[in-house]
Backbone as XML, in Angstrom:
<?xml version="1.0"?>
<chain id="A" units="angstrom">
  <residue number="1" name="MET">
    <atom name="N" x="-63.599" y="-34.686" z="53.670"/>
    <atom name="CA" x="-64.575" y="-33.769" z="53.110"/>
    <atom name="C" x="-64.500" y="-32.403" z="53.785"/>
  </residue>
  <residue number="2" name="LYS">
    <atom name="N" x="-64.163" y="-32.392" z="55.083"/>
    <atom name="CA" x="-64.040" y="-31.119" z="55.786"/>
    <atom name="C" x="-62.927" y="-30.260" z="55.201"/>
  </residue>
  <residue number="3" name="ILE">
    <atom name="N" x="-61.835" y="-30.896" z="54.813"/>
    <atom name="CA" x="-60.709" y="-30.148" z="54.251"/>
    <atom name="C" x="-61.083" y="-29.585" z="52.884"/>
  </residue>
  <residue number="4" name="VAL">
    <atom name="N" x="-61.791" y="-30.364" z="52.078"/>
    <atom name="CA" x="-62.236" y="-29.886" z="50.763"/>
    <atom name="C" x="-63.166" y="-28.684" z="50.932"/>
  </residue>
  <residue number="5" name="LYS">
    <atom name="N" x="-64.102" y="-28.799" z="51.882"/>
    <atom name="CA" x="-65.026" y="-27.689" z="52.118"/>
    <atom name="C" x="-64.275" y="-26.457" z="52.602"/>
  </residue>
  <residue number="6" name="PHE">
    <atom name="N" x="-63.318" y="-26.641" z="53.502"/>
    <atom name="CA" x="-62.552" y="-25.502" z="53.990"/>
    <atom name="C" x="-61.774" y="-24.828" z="52.861"/>
  </residue>
  <residue number="7" name="ILE">
    <atom name="N" x="-61.135" y="-25.619" z="52.013"/>
    <atom name="CA" x="-60.349" y="-25.053" z="50.909"/>
    <atom name="C" x="-61.249" y="-24.309" z="49.933"/>
  </residue>
  <residue number="8" name="LEU">
    <atom name="N" x="-62.398" y="-24.913" z="49.573"/>
    <atom name="CA" x="-63.330" y="-24.237" z="48.669"/>
    <atom name="C" x="-63.854" y="-22.936" z="49.272"/>
  </residue>
  <residue number="9" name="CYS">
    <atom name="N" x="-64.186" y="-22.965" z="50.559"/>
    <atom name="CA" x="-64.697" y="-21.764" z="51.212"/>
    <atom name="C" x="-63.614" y="-20.699" z="51.349"/>
  </residue>
  <residue number="10" name="LEU">
    <atom name="N" x="-62.391" y="-21.117" z="51.608"/>
    <atom name="CA" x="-61.285" y="-20.166" z="51.687"/>
    <atom name="C" x="-61.063" y="-19.492" z="50.336"/>
  </residue>
  <residue number="11" name="LEU">
    <atom name="N" x="-61.012" y="-20.284" z="49.266"/>
    <atom name="CA" x="-60.826" y="-19.718" z="47.929"/>
    <atom name="C" x="-61.990" y="-18.829" z="47.523"/>
  </residue>
  <residue number="12" name="PHE">
    <atom name="N" x="-63.208" y="-19.262" z="47.829"/>
    <atom name="CA" x="-64.408" y="-18.475" z="47.536"/>
    <atom name="C" x="-64.328" y="-17.134" z="48.256"/>
  </residue>
  <residue number="13" name="GLY">
    <atom name="N" x="-64.037" y="-17.185" z="49.537"/>
    <atom name="CA" x="-63.952" y="-15.962" z="50.324"/>
    <atom name="C" x="-62.853" y="-15.041" z="49.835"/>
  </residue>
  <residue number="14" name="LEU">
    <atom name="N" x="-61.688" y="-15.593" z="49.523"/>
    <atom name="CA" x="-60.582" y="-14.770" z="49.028"/>
    <atom name="C" x="-60.906" y="-14.141" z="47.675"/>
  </residue>
  <residue number="15" name="MET">
    <atom name="N" x="-61.632" y="-14.859" z="46.826"/>
    <atom name="CA" x="-62.028" y="-14.287" z="45.538"/>
    <atom name="C" x="-62.938" y="-13.081" z="45.736"/>
  </residue>
  <residue number="16" name="PHE">
    <atom name="N" x="-63.863" y="-13.189" z="46.677"/>
    <atom name="CA" x="-64.767" y="-12.067" z="46.918"/>
    <atom name="C" x="-64.069" y="-10.915" z="47.625"/>
  </residue>
  <residue number="17" name="ILE">
    <atom name="N" x="-63.146" y="-11.211" z="48.523"/>
    <atom name="CA" x="-62.376" y="-10.143" z="49.160"/>
    <atom name="C" x="-61.563" y="-9.405" z="48.103"/>
  </residue>
  <residue number="18" name="ASN">
    <atom name="N" x="-60.929" y="-10.149" z="47.204"/>
    <atom name="CA" x="-60.157" y="-9.547" z="46.125"/>
    <atom name="C" x="-61.041" y="-8.678" z="45.227"/>
  </residue>
  <residue number="19" name="ALA">
    <atom name="N" x="-62.194" y="-9.202" z="44.842"/>
    <atom name="CA" x="-63.102" y="-8.451" z="43.963"/>
    <atom name="C" x="-63.605" y="-7.185" z="44.660"/>
  </residue>
  <residue number="20" name="GLY">
    <atom name="N" x="-63.903" y="-7.286" z="45.946"/>
    <atom name="CA" x="-64.381" y="-6.126" z="46.685"/>
    <atom name="C" x="-63.307" y="-5.060" z="46.838"/>
  </residue>
  <residue number="21" name="LEU">
    <atom name="N" x="-62.094" y="-5.479" z="47.164"/>
    <atom name="CA" x="-60.997" y="-4.511" z="47.304"/>
    <atom name="C" x="-60.663" y="-3.859" z="45.970"/>
  </residue>
  <residue number="22" name="ASP">
    <atom name="N" x="-60.808" y="-4.610" z="44.877"/>
    <atom name="CA" x="-60.547" y="-4.045" z="43.556"/>
    <atom name="C" x="-61.527" y="-2.920" z="43.213"/>
  </residue>
  <residue number="23" name="LYS">
    <atom name="N" x="-62.719" y="-2.960" z="43.763"/>
    <atom name="CA" x="-63.687" y="-1.893" z="43.509"/>
    <atom name="C" x="-63.256" y="-0.575" z="44.157"/>
  </residue>
  <residue number="24" name="PHE">
    <atom name="N" x="-62.400" y="-0.652" z="45.172"/>
    <atom name="CA" x="-61.898" y="0.553" z="45.828"/>
    <atom name="C" x="-60.539" y="0.999" z="45.279"/>
  </residue>
  <residue number="25" name="PHE">
    <atom name="N" x="-59.655" y="0.036" z="44.999"/>
    <atom name="CA" x="-58.274" y="0.378" z="44.648"/>
    <atom name="C" x="-57.938" y="0.203" z="43.168"/>
  </residue>
  <residue number="26" name="HIS">
    <atom name="N" x="-58.796" y="-0.444" z="42.401"/>
    <atom name="CA" x="-58.654" y="-0.601" z="40.937"/>
    <atom name="C" x="-57.263" y="-1.108" z="40.541"/>
  </residue>
  <residue number="27" name="TYR">
    <atom name="N" x="-56.832" y="-2.219" z="41.093"/>
    <atom name="CA" x="-55.508" y="-2.751" z="40.798"/>
    <atom name="C" x="-55.524" y="-3.856" z="39.752"/>
  </residue>
  <residue number="28" name="THR">
    <atom name="N" x="-56.690" y="-4.355" z="39.374"/>
    <atom name="CA" x="-56.789" y="-5.382" z="38.346"/>
    <atom name="C" x="-57.143" y="-4.717" z="37.021"/>
  </residue>
  <residue number="29" name="PRO">
    <atom name="N" x="-56.412" y="-5.025" z="35.948"/>
    <atom name="CA" x="-56.748" y="-4.408" z="34.660"/>
    <atom name="C" x="-58.132" y="-4.847" z="34.183"/>
  </residue>
  <residue number="30" name="MET">
    <atom name="N" x="-58.865" y="-3.904" z="33.623"/>
    <atom name="CA" x="-60.219" y="-4.166" z="33.146"/>
    <atom name="C" x="-60.149" y="-4.823" z="31.763"/>
  </residue>
  <residue number="31" name="PRO">
    <atom name="N" x="-60.885" y="-5.907" z="31.548"/>
    <atom name="CA" x="-60.886" y="-6.516" z="30.208"/>
    <atom name="C" x="-61.594" y="-5.597" z="29.211"/>
  </residue>
  <residue number="32" name="LYS">
    <atom name="N" x="-61.404" y="-5.871" z="27.937"/>
    <atom name="CA" x="-62.062" y="-5.070" z="26.907"/>
    <atom name="C" x="-63.567" y="-5.264" z="27.015"/>
  </residue>
  <residue number="33" name="LEU">
    <atom name="N" x="-64.271" y="-4.147" z="27.099"/>
    <atom name="CA" x="-65.717" y="-4.186" z="27.294"/>
    <atom name="C" x="-66.447" y="-3.981" z="25.976"/>
  </residue>
  <residue number="34" name="THR">
    <atom name="N" x="-67.617" y="-4.590" z="25.871"/>
    <atom name="CA" x="-68.477" y="-4.347" z="24.721"/>
    <atom name="C" x="-69.161" y="-2.993" z="24.910"/>
  </residue>
  <residue number="35" name="GLU">
    <atom name="N" x="-69.794" y="-2.518" z="23.856"/>
    <atom name="CA" x="-70.502" y="-1.232" z="23.926"/>
    <atom name="C" x="-71.599" y="-1.260" z="24.993"/>
  </residue>
  <residue number="36" name="GLU">
    <atom name="N" x="-72.313" y="-2.372" z="25.068"/>
    <atom name="CA" x="-73.386" y="-2.513" z="26.065"/>
    <atom name="C" x="-72.823" y="-2.518" z="27.486"/>
  </residue>
  <residue number="37" name="GLN">
    <atom name="N" x="-71.707" y="-3.196" z="27.684"/>
    <atom name="CA" x="-71.084" y="-3.223" z="29.004"/>
    <atom name="C" x="-70.559" y="-1.839" z="29.388"/>
  </residue>
  <residue number="38" name="MET">
    <atom name="N" x="-70.042" y="-1.089" z="28.421"/>
    <atom name="CA" x="-69.556" y="0.263" z="28.708"/>
    <atom name="C" x="-70.707" y="1.153" z="29.181"/>
  </residue>
  <residue number="39" name="LYS">
    <atom name="N" x="-71.859" y="1.012" z="28.556"/>
    <atom name="CA" x="-73.037" y="1.774" z="28.985"/>
    <atom name="C" x="-73.453" y="1.377" z="30.400"/>
  </residue>
  <residue number="40" name="LEU">
    <atom name="N" x="-73.413" y="0.076" z="30.665"/>
    <atom name="CA" x="-73.800" y="-0.422" z="31.974"/>
    <atom name="C" x="-72.862" y="0.099" z="33.060"/>
  </residue>
  <residue number="41" name="PHE">
    <atom name="N" x="-71.554" y="0.032" z="32.826"/>
    <atom name="CA" x="-70.603" y="0.505" z="33.824"/>
    <atom name="C" x="-70.637" y="2.022" z="33.968"/>
  </residue>
  <residue number="42" name="ALA">
    <atom name="N" x="-70.966" y="2.735" z="32.892"/>
    <atom name="CA" x="-71.136" y="4.192" z="32.995"/>
    <atom name="C" x="-72.334" y="4.508" z="33.897"/>
  </residue>
  <residue number="43" name="ALA">
    <atom name="N" x="-73.385" y="3.712" z="33.772"/>
    <atom name="CA" x="-74.549" y="3.902" z="34.648"/>
    <atom name="C" x="-74.198" y="3.602" z="36.097"/>
  </residue>
  <residue number="44" name="PHE">
    <atom name="N" x="-73.391" y="2.560" z="36.320"/>
    <atom name="CA" x="-72.953" y="2.243" z="37.682"/>
    <atom name="C" x="-72.136" y="3.387" z="38.270"/>
  </residue>
  <residue number="45" name="GLU">
    <atom name="N" x="-71.308" y="4.029" z="37.447"/>
    <atom name="CA" x="-70.504" y="5.141" z="37.933"/>
    <atom name="C" x="-71.357" y="6.364" z="38.224"/>
  </residue>
  <residue number="46" name="GLU">
    <atom name="N" x="-72.441" y="6.527" z="37.477"/>
    <atom name="CA" x="-73.369" y="7.635" z="37.751"/>
    <atom name="C" x="-73.984" y="7.504" z="39.139"/>
  </residue>
  <residue number="47" name="ILE">
    <atom name="N" x="-74.286" y="6.278" z="39.514"/>
    <atom name="CA" x="-74.807" y="6.004" z="40.853"/>
    <atom name="C" x="-73.577" y="5.838" z="41.735"/>
  </residue>
  <residue number="48" name="GLY">
    <atom name="N" x="-73.095" y="6.890" z="42.310"/>
    <atom name="CA" x="-71.814" y="6.896" z="42.994"/>
    <atom name="C" x="-71.702" y="5.948" z="44.171"/>
  </residue>
  <residue number="49" name="TRP">
    <atom name="N" x="-72.798" y="5.587" z="44.797"/>
    <atom name="CA" x="-72.750" y="4.753" z="46.000"/>
    <atom name="C" x="-72.836" y="3.268" z="45.702"/>
  </residue>
  <residue number="50" name="LEU">
    <atom name="N" x="-73.196" y="2.881" z="44.479"/>
    <atom name="CA" x="-73.477" y="1.478" z="44.190"/>
    <atom name="C" x="-72.232" y="0.591" z="44.244"/>
  </residue>
  <residue number="51" name="MET">
    <atom name="N" x="-71.179" y="0.964" z="43.548"/>
    <atom name="CA" x="-69.984" y="0.109" z="43.517"/>
    <atom name="C" x="-69.289" y="0.038" z="44.875"/>
  </residue>
  <residue number="52" name="PRO">
    <atom name="N" x="-69.174" y="1.144" z="45.632"/>
    <atom name="CA" x="-68.619" y="0.995" z="46.982"/>
    <atom name="C" x="-69.475" y="0.085" z="47.871"/>
  </residue>
  <residue number="53" name="LEU">
    <atom name="N" x="-70.787" y="0.130" z="47.712"/>
    <atom name="CA" x="-71.659" y="-0.753" z="48.487"/>
    <atom name="C" x="-71.413" y="-2.211" z="48.117"/>
  </residue>
  <residue number="54" name="VAL">
    <atom name="N" x="-71.361" y="-2.495" z="46.829"/>
    <atom name="CA" x="-71.117" y="-3.872" z="46.383"/>
    <atom name="C" x="-69.734" y="-4.335" z="46.842"/>
  </residue>
  <residue number="55" name="GLY">
    <atom name="N" x="-68.733" y="-3.472" z="46.739"/>
    <atom name="CA" x="-67.386" y="-3.820" z="47.196"/>
    <atom name="C" x="-67.347" y="-4.116" z="48.683"/>
  </residue>
  <residue number="56" name="THR">
    <atom name="N" x="-68.058" y="-3.310" z="49.466"/>
    <atom name="CA" x="-68.114" y="-3.530" z="50.914"/>
    <atom name="C" x="-68.789" y="-4.853" z="51.233"/>
  </residue>
  <residue number="57" name="VAL">
    <atom name="N" x="-69.896" y="-5.146" z="50.554"/>
    <atom name="CA" x="-70.609" y="-6.407" z="50.777"/>
    <atom name="C" x="-69.722" y="-7.586" z="50.380"/>
  </residue>
  <residue number="58" name="GLU">
    <atom name="N" x="-68.980" y="-7.442" z="49.289"/>
    <atom name="CA" x="-68.093" y="-8.534" z="48.869"/>
    <atom name="C" x="-66.983" y="-8.787" z="49.892"/>
  </residue>
  <residue number="59" name="VAL">
    <atom name="N" x="-66.379" y="-7.733" z="50.414"/>
    <atom name="CA" x="-65.301" y="-7.903" z="51.391"/>
    <atom name="C" x="-65.840" y="-8.510" z="52.680"/>
  </residue>
  <residue number="60" name="ILE">
    <atom name="N" x="-66.928" y="-7.952" z="53.200"/>
    <atom name="CA" x="-67.500" y="-8.472" z="54.449"/>
    <atom name="C" x="-67.992" y="-9.903" z="54.263"/>
  </residue>
  <residue number="61" name="GLY">
    <atom name="N" x="-68.726" y="-10.144" z="53.181"/>
    <atom name="CA" x="-69.219" y="-11.497" z="52.916"/>
    <atom name="C" x="-68.089" y="-12.494" z="52.724"/>
  </residue>
  <residue number="62" name="GLY">
    <atom name="N" x="-67.021" y="-12.088" z="52.029"/>
    <atom name="CA" x="-65.878" y="-12.969" z="51.827"/>
    <atom name="C" x="-65.188" y="-13.316" z="53.133"/>
  </residue>
  <residue number="63" name="LEU">
    <atom name="N" x="-65.025" y="-12.313" z="53.996"/>
    <atom name="CA" x="-64.427" y="-12.577" z="55.309"/>
    <atom name="C" x="-65.291" y="-13.518" z="56.135"/>
  </residue>
  <residue number="64" name="LEU">
    <atom name="N" x="-66.596" y="-13.279" z="56.147"/>
    <atom name="CA" x="-67.506" y="-14.141" z="56.893"/>
    <atom name="C" x="-67.509" y="-15.566" z="56.344"/>
  </residue>
  <residue number="65" name="PHE">
    <atom name="N" x="-67.382" y="-15.691" z="55.028"/>
    <atom name="CA" x="-67.441" y="-16.998" z="54.370"/>
    <atom name="C" x="-66.244" y="-17.878" z="54.722"/>
  </residue>
  <residue number="66" name="ILE">
    <atom name="N" x="-65.121" y="-17.268" z="55.013"/>
    <atom name="CA" x="-63.900" y="-18.036" z="55.282"/>
    <atom name="C" x="-63.992" y="-18.810" z="56.598"/>
  </residue>
  <residue number="67" name="PHE">
    <atom name="N" x="-64.552" y="-18.193" z="57.625"/>
    <atom name="CA" x="-64.547" y="-18.789" z="58.962"/>
    <atom name="C" x="-65.789" y="-19.649" z="59.191"/>
  </residue>
  <residue number="68" name="PRO">
    <atom name="N" x="-65.619" y="-20.894" z="59.634"/>
    <atom name="CA" x="-66.758" y="-21.803" z="59.791"/>
    <atom name="C" x="-67.869" y="-21.264" z="60.700"/>
  </residue>
  <residue number="69" name="LYS">
    <atom name="N" x="-67.515" y="-20.535" z="61.729"/>
    <atom name="CA" x="-68.516" y="-20.035" z="62.660"/>
    <atom name="C" x="-69.452" y="-18.997" z="62.016"/>
  </residue>
  <residue number="70" name="THR">
    <atom name="N" x="-68.941" y="-18.236" z="61.042"/>
    <atom name="CA" x="-69.734" y="-17.172" z="60.407"/>
    <atom name="C" x="-70.074" y="-17.484" z="58.952"/>
  </residue>
  <residue number="71" name="ARG">
    <atom name="N" x="-69.766" y="-18.689" z="58.510"/>
    <atom name="CA" x="-69.953" y="-19.053" z="57.103"/>
    <atom name="C" x="-71.415" y="-18.974" z="56.661"/>
  </residue>
  <residue number="72" name="ALA">
    <atom name="N" x="-72.343" y="-19.364" z="57.512"/>
    <atom name="CA" x="-73.767" y="-19.324" z="57.152"/>
    <atom name="C" x="-74.209" y="-17.884" z="56.887"/>
  </residue>
  <residue number="73" name="LEU">
    <atom name="N" x="-73.767" y="-16.963" z="57.712"/>
    <atom name="CA" x="-74.096" y="-15.545" z="57.501"/>
    <atom name="C" x="-73.423" y="-15.026" z="56.234"/>
  </residue>
  <residue number="74" name="GLY">
    <atom name="N" x="-72.165" y="-15.385" z="56.030"/>
    <atom name="CA" x="-71.451" y="-14.955" z="54.831"/>
    <atom name="C" x="-72.116" y="-15.439" z="53.554"/>
  </residue>
  <residue number="75" name="ALA">
    <atom name="N" x="-72.631" y="-16.663" z="53.568"/>
    <atom name="CA" x="-73.302" y="-17.209" z="52.386"/>
    <atom name="C" x="-74.561" y="-16.414" z="52.049"/>
  </residue>
  <residue number="76" name="ILE">
    <atom name="N" x="-75.287" y="-15.995" z="53.065"/>
    <atom name="CA" x="-76.504" y="-15.199" z="52.832"/>
    <atom name="C" x="-76.145" y="-13.778" z="52.396"/>
  </residue>
  <residue number="77" name="VAL">
    <atom name="N" x="-75.096" y="-13.211" z="52.970"/>
    <atom name="CA" x="-74.676" y="-11.859" z="52.608"/>
    <atom name="C" x="-74.208" y="-11.818" z="51.156"/>
  </residue>
  <residue number="78" name="ILE">
    <atom name="N" x="-73.486" y="-12.831" z="50.728"/>
    <atom name="CA" x="-72.940" y="-12.884" z="49.367"/>
    <atom name="C" x="-73.992" y="-13.256" z="48.320"/>
  </residue>
  <residue number="79" name="LEU">
    <atom name="N" x="-75.057" y="-13.919" z="48.712"/>
    <atom name="CA" x="-76.029" y="-14.452" z="47.747"/>
    <atom name="C" x="-76.567" y="-13.404" z="46.767"/>
  </residue>
  <residue number="80" name="PRO">
    <atom name="N" x="-77.042" y="-12.226" z="47.194"/>
    <atom name="CA" x="-77.558" y="-11.271" z="46.198"/>
    <atom name="C" x="-76.486" y="-10.809" z="45.203"/>
  </residue>
  <residue number="81" name="VAL">
    <atom name="N" x="-75.276" y="-10.628" z="45.675"/>
    <atom name="CA" x="-74.188" y="-10.246" z="44.782"/>
    <atom name="C" x="-73.894" y="-11.379" z="43.807"/>
  </residue>
  <residue number="82" name="MET">
    <atom name="N" x="-73.898" y="-12.604" z="44.309"/>
    <atom name="CA" x="-73.629" y="-13.769" z="43.465"/>
    <atom name="C" x="-74.701" y="-13.934" z="42.389"/>
  </residue>
  <residue number="83" name="VAL">
    <atom name="N" x="-75.950" y="-13.695" z="42.741"/>
    <atom name="CA" x="-77.032" y="-13.765" z="41.747"/>
    <atom name="C" x="-76.810" y="-12.705" z="40.669"/>
  </residue>
  <residue number="84" name="GLY">
    <atom name="N" x="-76.423" y="-11.496" z="41.083"/>
    <atom name="CA" x="-76.141" y="-10.432" z="40.116"/>
    <atom name="C" x="-74.982" y="-10.776" z="39.201"/>
  </residue>
  <residue number="85" name="ILE">
    <atom name="N" x="-73.941" y="-11.373" z="39.749"/>
    <atom name="CA" x="-72.785" y="-11.777" z="38.938"/>
    <atom name="C" x="-73.198" y="-12.839" z="37.926"/>
  </residue>
  <residue number="86" name="LEU">
    <atom name="N" x="-73.954" y="-13.827" z="38.371"/>
    <atom name="CA" x="-74.397" y="-14.901" z="37.477"/>
    <atom name="C" x="-75.289" y="-14.349" z="36.364"/>
  </residue>
  <residue number="87" name="LEU">
    <atom name="N" x="-76.255" y="-13.511" z="36.724"/>
    <atom name="CA" x="-77.151" y="-12.946" z="35.707"/>
    <atom name="C" x="-76.400" y="-12.056" z="34.727"/>
  </residue>
  <residue number="88" name="HIS">
    <atom name="N" x="-75.451" y="-11.279" z="35.229"/>
    <atom name="CA" x="-74.652" y="-10.432" z="34.341"/>
    <atom name="C" x="-73.869" y="-11.288" z="33.342"/>
  </residue>
  <residue number="89" name="ASN">
    <atom name="N" x="-73.263" y="-12.368" z="33.830"/>
    <atom name="CA" x="-72.476" y="-13.223" z="32.938"/>
    <atom name="C" x="-73.341" y="-13.977" z="31.938"/>
  </residue>
  <residue number="90" name="VAL">
    <atom name="N" x="-74.571" y="-14.269" z="32.303"/>
    <atom name="CA" x="-75.451" y="-14.989" z="31.377"/>
    <atom name="C" x="-76.053" y="-14.046" z="30.337"/>
  </residue>
  <residue number="91" name="TYR">
    <atom name="N" x="-76.523" y="-12.855" z="30.765"/>
    <atom name="CA" x="-77.276" y="-11.988" z="29.865"/>
    <atom name="C" x="-76.482" y="-10.827" z="29.283"/>
  </residue>
  <residue number="92" name="ARG">
    <atom name="N" x="-75.530" y="-10.277" z="29.993"/>
    <atom name="CA" x="-74.823" y="-9.088" z="29.515"/>
    <atom name="C" x="-73.446" y="-9.378" z="28.953"/>
  </residue>
  <residue number="93" name="ALA">
    <atom name="N" x="-72.798" y="-10.407" z="29.426"/>
    <atom name="CA" x="-71.448" y="-10.742" z="28.966"/>
    <atom name="C" x="-71.347" y="-12.239" z="28.734"/>
  </residue>
  <residue number="94" name="PRO">
    <atom name="N" x="-72.143" y="-12.759" z="27.797"/>
    <atom name="CA" x="-72.161" y="-14.217" z="27.630"/>
    <atom name="C" x="-70.859" y="-14.756" z="27.039"/>
  </residue>
  <residue number="95" name="SER">
    <atom name="N" x="-70.057" y="-15.329" z="27.910"/>
    <atom name="CA" x="-68.871" y="-16.063" z="27.465"/>
    <atom name="C" x="-68.862" y="-17.358" z="28.265"/>
  </residue>
  <residue number="96" name="SER">
    <atom name="N" x="-68.403" y="-18.410" z="27.639"/>
    <atom name="CA" x="-68.464" y="-19.711" z="28.311"/>
    <atom name="C" x="-67.612" y="-19.718" z="29.582"/>
  </residue>
  <residue number="97" name="THR">
    <atom name="N" x="-66.483" y="-19.004" z="29.582"/>
    <atom name="CA" x="-65.622" y="-18.965" z="30.771"/>
    <atom name="C" x="-66.303" y="-18.226" z="31.912"/>
  </residue>
  <residue number="98" name="GLY">
    <atom name="N" x="-66.853" y="-17.048" z="31.613"/>
    <atom name="CA" x="-67.522" y="-16.255" z="32.656"/>
    <atom name="C" x="-68.723" y="-16.970" z="33.235"/>
  </residue>
  <residue number="99" name="ILE">
    <atom name="N" x="-69.508" y="-17.591" z="32.378"/>
    <atom name="CA" x="-70.691" y="-18.318" z="32.845"/>
    <atom name="C" x="-70.270" y="-19.519" z="33.692"/>
  </residue>
  <residue number="100" name="ALA">
    <atom name="N" x="-69.240" y="-20.233" z="33.258"/>
    <atom name="CA" x="-68.790" y="-21.419" z="34.003"/>
    <atom name="C" x="-68.264" y="-21.032" z="35.385"/>
  </residue>
  <residue number="101" name="ILE">
    <atom name="N" x="-67.428" y="-20.003" z="35.454"/>
    <atom name="CA" x="-66.868" y="-19.588" z="36.745"/>
    <atom name="C" x="-67.968" y="-19.100" z="37.673"/>
  </residue>
  <residue number="102" name="SER">
    <atom name="N" x="-68.864" y="-18.256" z="37.164"/>
    <atom name="CA" x="-69.927" y="-17.736" z="38.024"/>
    <atom name="C" x="-70.898" y="-18.837" z="38.432"/>
  </residue>
  <residue number="103" name="ALA">
    <atom name="N" x="-71.147" y="-19.812" z="37.561"/>
    <atom name="CA" x="-72.036" y="-20.928" z="37.917"/>
    <atom name="C" x="-71.409" y="-21.789" z="39.013"/>
  </residue>
  <residue number="104" name="VAL">
    <atom name="N" x="-70.108" y="-22.055" z="38.919"/>
    <atom name="CA" x="-69.429" y="-22.845" z="39.948"/>
    <atom name="C" x="-69.463" y="-22.103" z="41.286"/>
  </residue>
  <residue number="105" name="LEU">
    <atom name="N" x="-69.173" y="-20.808" z="41.275"/>
    <atom name="CA" x="-69.224" y="-20.019" z="42.510"/>
    <atom name="C" x="-70.638" y="-19.988" z="43.091"/>
  </residue>
  <residue number="106" name="PHE">
    <atom name="N" x="-71.634" y="-19.864" z="42.217"/>
    <atom name="CA" x="-73.028" y="-19.865" z="42.671"/>
    <atom name="C" x="-73.383" y="-21.207" z="43.319"/>
  </residue>
  <residue number="107" name="LEU">
    <atom name="N" x="-72.933" y="-22.299" z="42.709"/>
    <atom name="CA" x="-73.214" y="-23.626" z="43.266"/>
    <atom name="C" x="-72.519" y="-23.829" z="44.612"/>
  </residue>
  <residue number="108" name="ILE">
    <atom name="N" x="-71.302" y="-23.313" z="44.752"/>
    <atom name="CA" x="-70.622" y="-23.391" z="46.050"/>
    <atom name="C" x="-71.413" y="-22.626" z="47.094"/>
  </residue>
  <residue number="109" name="ASN">
    <atom name="N" x="-71.892" y="-21.447" z="46.730"/>
    <atom name="CA" x="-72.688" y="-20.642" z="47.660"/>
    <atom name="C" x="-73.972" y="-21.367" z="48.063"/>
  </residue>
  <residue number="110" name="ILE">
    <atom name="N" x="-74.661" y="-21.940" z="47.098"/>
    <atom name="CA" x="-75.898" y="-22.676" z="47.389"/>
    <atom name="C" x="-75.589" y="-23.906" z="48.249"/>
  </residue>
  <residue number="111" name="TRP">
    <atom name="N" x="-74.491" y="-24.596" z="47.973"/>
    <atom name="CA" x="-74.083" y="-25.762" z="48.762"/>
    <atom name="C" x="-73.883" y="-25.371" z="50.224"/>
  </residue>
  <residue number="112" name="ILE">
    <atom name="N" x="-73.224" y="-24.262" z="50.470"/>
    <atom name="CA" x="-72.977" y="-23.829" z="51.845"/>
    <atom name="C" x="-74.279" y="-23.408" z="52.513"/>
  </residue>
  <residue number="113" name="ILE">
    <atom name="N" x="-75.174" y="-22.787" z="51.779"/>
    <atom name="CA" x="-76.480" y="-22.425" z="52.347"/>
    <atom name="C" x="-77.250" y="-23.686" z="52.740"/>
  </residue>
  <residue number="114" name="ILE">
    <atom name="N" x="-77.281" y="-24.671" z="51.855"/>
    <atom name="CA" x="-77.980" y="-25.927" z="52.158"/>
    <atom name="C" x="-77.300" y="-26.657" z="53.310"/>
  </residue>
  <residue number="115" name="ASP">
    <atom name="N" x="-75.981" y="-26.627" z="53.337"/>
    <atom name="CA" x="-75.219" y="-27.288" z="54.401"/>
    <atom name="C" x="-75.498" y="-26.660" z="55.776"/>
  </residue>
  <residue number="116" name="ASN">
    <atom name="N" x="-75.876" y="-25.396" z="55.786"/>
    <atom name="CA" x="-76.136" y="-24.681" z="57.042"/>
    <atom name="C" x="-77.621" y="-24.406" z="57.263"/>
  </residue>
  <residue number="117" name="LYS">
    <atom name="N" x="-78.488" y="-25.182" z="56.626"/>
    <atom name="CA" x="-79.924" y="-24.896" z="56.694"/>
    <atom name="C" x="-80.481" y="-24.904" z="58.117"/>
  </residue>
  <residue number="118" name="GLU">
    <atom name="N" x="-79.884" y="-25.674" z="58.996"/>
    <atom name="CA" x="-80.360" y="-25.706" z="60.391"/>
    <atom name="C" x="-80.204" y="-24.348" z="61.068"/>
  </residue>
  <residue number="119" name="LYS">
    <atom name="N" x="-79.182" y="-23.616" z="60.695"/>
    <atom name="CA" x="-78.941" y="-22.295" z="61.299"/>
    <atom name="C" x="-79.972" y="-21.270" z="60.838"/>
  </residue>
  <residue number="120" name="TYR">
    <atom name="N" x="-80.615" y="-21.511" z="59.706"/>
    <atom name="CA" x="-81.593" y="-20.559" z="59.173"/>
    <atom name="C" x="-83.011" y="-20.840" z="59.658"/>
  </residue>
  <residue number="121" name="LYS">
    <atom name="N" x="-83.250" y="-21.995" z="60.231"/>
    <atom name="CA" x="-84.617" y="-22.373" z="60.615"/>
    <atom name="C" x="-85.252" y="-21.381" z="61.586"/>
  </residue>
  <residue number="122" name="ALA">
    <atom name="N" x="-84.455" y="-20.820" z="62.479"/>
    <atom name="CA" x="-84.998" y="-19.857" z="63.440"/>
    <atom name="C" x="-85.475" y="-18.585" z="62.740"/>
  </residue>
  <residue number="123" name="LEU">
    <atom name="N" x="-84.953" y="-18.303" z="61.570"/>
    <atom name="CA" x="-85.360" y="-17.103" z="60.834"/>
    <atom name="C" x="-86.726" y="-17.244" z="60.178"/>
  </residue>
  <residue number="124" name="VAL">
    <atom name="N" x="-87.117" y="-18.457" z="59.857"/>
    <atom name="CA" x="-88.359" y="-18.672" z="59.119"/>
    <atom name="C" x="-89.452" y="-19.365" z="59.914"/>
  </residue>
  <residue number="125" name="SER">
    <atom name="N" x="-89.225" y="-19.652" z="61.175"/>
    <atom name="CA" x="-90.259" y="-20.337" z="61.953"/>
    <atom name="C" x="-91.085" y="-19.347" z="62.748"/>
  </residue>
</chain>
């Protein structure tokens, strides 16, 4: 089970590192966007600091998520971004593939948070 968890966390972290770096270097081709998505991304570009912030959080969170010692922190750092990705895929870009991938990633994130709940107890006591 430890090997499965390590592989899932490694892949999860690498996916977020890739997504974060893509926000800076734009090396992945953009899929065809709907009119509503084009408006949304135009608004994101108007707010010049938003996408670099999200990219930075994704890279840092992905790196933290890979290593067992910092995985609990990485899971918390990635959580707000993961919620945004899931909500975007459900409400703004509803496709069965996007929803399935984001739901699986969200469940992995929640699993790691629950798995590390002892580390969070000092924060809420």
